[in-house]
Short mmCIF file of C-alpha atoms in Angstrom, two decimals:
data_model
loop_
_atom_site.label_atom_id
_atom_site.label_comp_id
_atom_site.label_asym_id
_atom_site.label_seq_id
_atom_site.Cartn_x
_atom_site.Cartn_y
_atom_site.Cartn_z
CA UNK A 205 122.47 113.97 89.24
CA UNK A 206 122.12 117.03 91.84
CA UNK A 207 120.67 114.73 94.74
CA UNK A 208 122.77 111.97 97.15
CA UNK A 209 120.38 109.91 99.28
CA UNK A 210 122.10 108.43 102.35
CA UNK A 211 120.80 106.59 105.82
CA UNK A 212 123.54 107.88 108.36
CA UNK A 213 125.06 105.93 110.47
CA UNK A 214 122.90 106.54 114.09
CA UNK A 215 119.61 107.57 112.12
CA UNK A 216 117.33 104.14 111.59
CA UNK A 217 117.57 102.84 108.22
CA UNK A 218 114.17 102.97 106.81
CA UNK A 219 113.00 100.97 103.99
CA UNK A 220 110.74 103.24 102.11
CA UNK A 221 113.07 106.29 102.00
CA UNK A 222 116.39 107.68 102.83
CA UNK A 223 116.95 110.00 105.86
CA UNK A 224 119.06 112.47 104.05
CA UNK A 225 118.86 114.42 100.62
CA UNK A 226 122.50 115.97 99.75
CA UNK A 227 121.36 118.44 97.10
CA UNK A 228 124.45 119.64 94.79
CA UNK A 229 122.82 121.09 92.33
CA UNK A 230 121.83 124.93 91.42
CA UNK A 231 118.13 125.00 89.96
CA UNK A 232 114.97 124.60 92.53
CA UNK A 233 111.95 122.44 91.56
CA UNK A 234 109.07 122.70 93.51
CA UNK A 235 106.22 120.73 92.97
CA UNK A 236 102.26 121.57 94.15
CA UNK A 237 100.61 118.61 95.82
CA UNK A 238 99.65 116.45 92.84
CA UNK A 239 96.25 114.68 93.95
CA UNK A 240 94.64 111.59 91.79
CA UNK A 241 93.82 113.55 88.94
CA UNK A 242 94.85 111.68 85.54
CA UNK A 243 95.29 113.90 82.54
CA UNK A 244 91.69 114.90 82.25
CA UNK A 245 90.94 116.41 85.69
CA UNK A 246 89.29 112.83 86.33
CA UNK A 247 89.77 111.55 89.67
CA UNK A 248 91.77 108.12 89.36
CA UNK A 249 91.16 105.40 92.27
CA UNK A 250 87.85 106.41 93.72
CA UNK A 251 87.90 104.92 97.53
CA UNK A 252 91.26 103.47 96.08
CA UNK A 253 94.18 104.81 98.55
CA UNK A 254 96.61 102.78 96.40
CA UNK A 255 95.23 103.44 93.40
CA UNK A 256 95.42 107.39 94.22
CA UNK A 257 99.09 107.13 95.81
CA UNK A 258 100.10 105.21 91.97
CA UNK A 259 98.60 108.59 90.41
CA UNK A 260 99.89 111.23 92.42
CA UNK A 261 103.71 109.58 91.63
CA UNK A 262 102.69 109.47 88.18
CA UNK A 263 101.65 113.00 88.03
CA UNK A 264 104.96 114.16 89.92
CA UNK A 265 106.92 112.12 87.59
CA UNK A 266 105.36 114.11 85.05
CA UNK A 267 105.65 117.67 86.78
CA UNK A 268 109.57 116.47 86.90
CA UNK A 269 109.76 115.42 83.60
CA UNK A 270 108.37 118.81 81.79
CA UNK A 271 111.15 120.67 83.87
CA UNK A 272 113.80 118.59 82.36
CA UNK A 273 114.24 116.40 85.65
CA UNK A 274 113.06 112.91 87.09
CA UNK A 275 112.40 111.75 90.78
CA UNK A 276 116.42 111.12 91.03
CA UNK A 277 116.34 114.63 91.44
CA UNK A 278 113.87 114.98 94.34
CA UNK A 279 115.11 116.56 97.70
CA UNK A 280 112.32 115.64 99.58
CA UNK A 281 108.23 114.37 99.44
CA UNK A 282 105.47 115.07 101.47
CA UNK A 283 102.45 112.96 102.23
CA UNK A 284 99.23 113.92 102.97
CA UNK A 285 96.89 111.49 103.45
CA UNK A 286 93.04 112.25 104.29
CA UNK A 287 92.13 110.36 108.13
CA UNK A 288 95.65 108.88 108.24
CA UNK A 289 95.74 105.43 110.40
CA UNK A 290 98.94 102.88 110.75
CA UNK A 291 96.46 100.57 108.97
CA UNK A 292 96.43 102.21 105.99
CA UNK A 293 100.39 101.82 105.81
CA UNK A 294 100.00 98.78 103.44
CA UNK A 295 98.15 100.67 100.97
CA UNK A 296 100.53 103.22 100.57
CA UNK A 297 102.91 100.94 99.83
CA UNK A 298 101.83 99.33 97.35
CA UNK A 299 100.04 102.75 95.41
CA UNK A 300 104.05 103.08 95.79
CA UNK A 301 105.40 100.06 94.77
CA UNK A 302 102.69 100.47 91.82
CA UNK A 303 104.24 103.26 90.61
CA UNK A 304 107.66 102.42 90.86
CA UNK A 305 107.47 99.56 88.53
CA UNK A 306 105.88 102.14 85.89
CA UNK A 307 108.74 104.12 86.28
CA UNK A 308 111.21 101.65 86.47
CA UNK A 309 112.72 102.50 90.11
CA UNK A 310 111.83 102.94 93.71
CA UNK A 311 111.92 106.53 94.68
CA UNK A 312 113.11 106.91 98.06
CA UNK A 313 114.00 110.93 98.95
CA UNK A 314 113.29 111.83 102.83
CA UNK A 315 109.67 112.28 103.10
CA UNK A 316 107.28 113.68 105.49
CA UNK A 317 104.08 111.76 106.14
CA UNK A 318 100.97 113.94 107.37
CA UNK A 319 97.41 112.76 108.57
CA UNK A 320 94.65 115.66 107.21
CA UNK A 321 90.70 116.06 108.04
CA UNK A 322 90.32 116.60 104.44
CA UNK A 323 92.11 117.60 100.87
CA UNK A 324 90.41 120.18 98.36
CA UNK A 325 87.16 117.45 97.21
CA UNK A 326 85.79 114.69 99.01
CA UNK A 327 86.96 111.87 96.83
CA UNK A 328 90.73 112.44 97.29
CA UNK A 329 92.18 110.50 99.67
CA UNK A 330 96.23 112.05 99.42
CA UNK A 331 98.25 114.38 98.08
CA UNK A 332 102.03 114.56 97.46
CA UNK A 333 104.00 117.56 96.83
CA UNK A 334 107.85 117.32 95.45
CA UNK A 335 111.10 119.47 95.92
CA UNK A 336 113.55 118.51 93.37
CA UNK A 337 117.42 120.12 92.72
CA UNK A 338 118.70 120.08 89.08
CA UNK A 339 121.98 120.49 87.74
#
């Protein structure tokens, strides 16, 4: 595995992701945004942020996985999420949480979390792009 994920000591300890991505290894994955598309250019989750966070993982997992990698190779995430609110925080987690138990782990690289106007059509409500580091 090319990636260490660590919480330094004097950085808060977050629960949903680590602070730091050590990345040892010598290949470069990057990722596009994957939005709620499931493998037939359908949207997944229609008004359903959790629904749409579950696919997006789902689809990375899958971008990872045709490149010979998984998400315990991923550097770093970031979140965009269409008229972002501090409400909308439990939603996330559990599109999250969703996905992790279909995967069978929590991923928890550094991540960046961004509020947009709007994403490329109307019904999708986030996007999450990936950099990964492979052996």
């Amino acid at each position: 595995m090319a990636i260490t994920l660590v919480n330094p000591t004097g950085l808060p300890e977050v629960d949903v992701y680590r602070q730091v991505s050590i990345a040892s290894g010598s290949k470069l994955l990057f990722v596009a945004g994957q939005v709620a598309w499931g493998a037939e250019g359908a949207t997944v989750g229609e008004h359903d942020l959790a629904a749409q966070v579950e696919q997006c993982y789902l689809n990375i997992a899958t971008a990872l996985s045709a490149a010979g990698g998984s998400f315990h190779d991923v550097a770093k995430l970031t979140v965009y999420v269409v008229d972002w609110r501090p409400d909308k925080m439990p939603l996330l987690l559990e599109g999250m949480s969703r996905a992790a138990a279909k995967l069978g782990f929590t991923p928890v690289p550094p991540a960046t979390l961004l509020g947009v106007a709007a994403l490329d059509v109307p019904e999708h409500l986030v996007e999450i792009e990936a950099t990964a580091v492979l052996d």
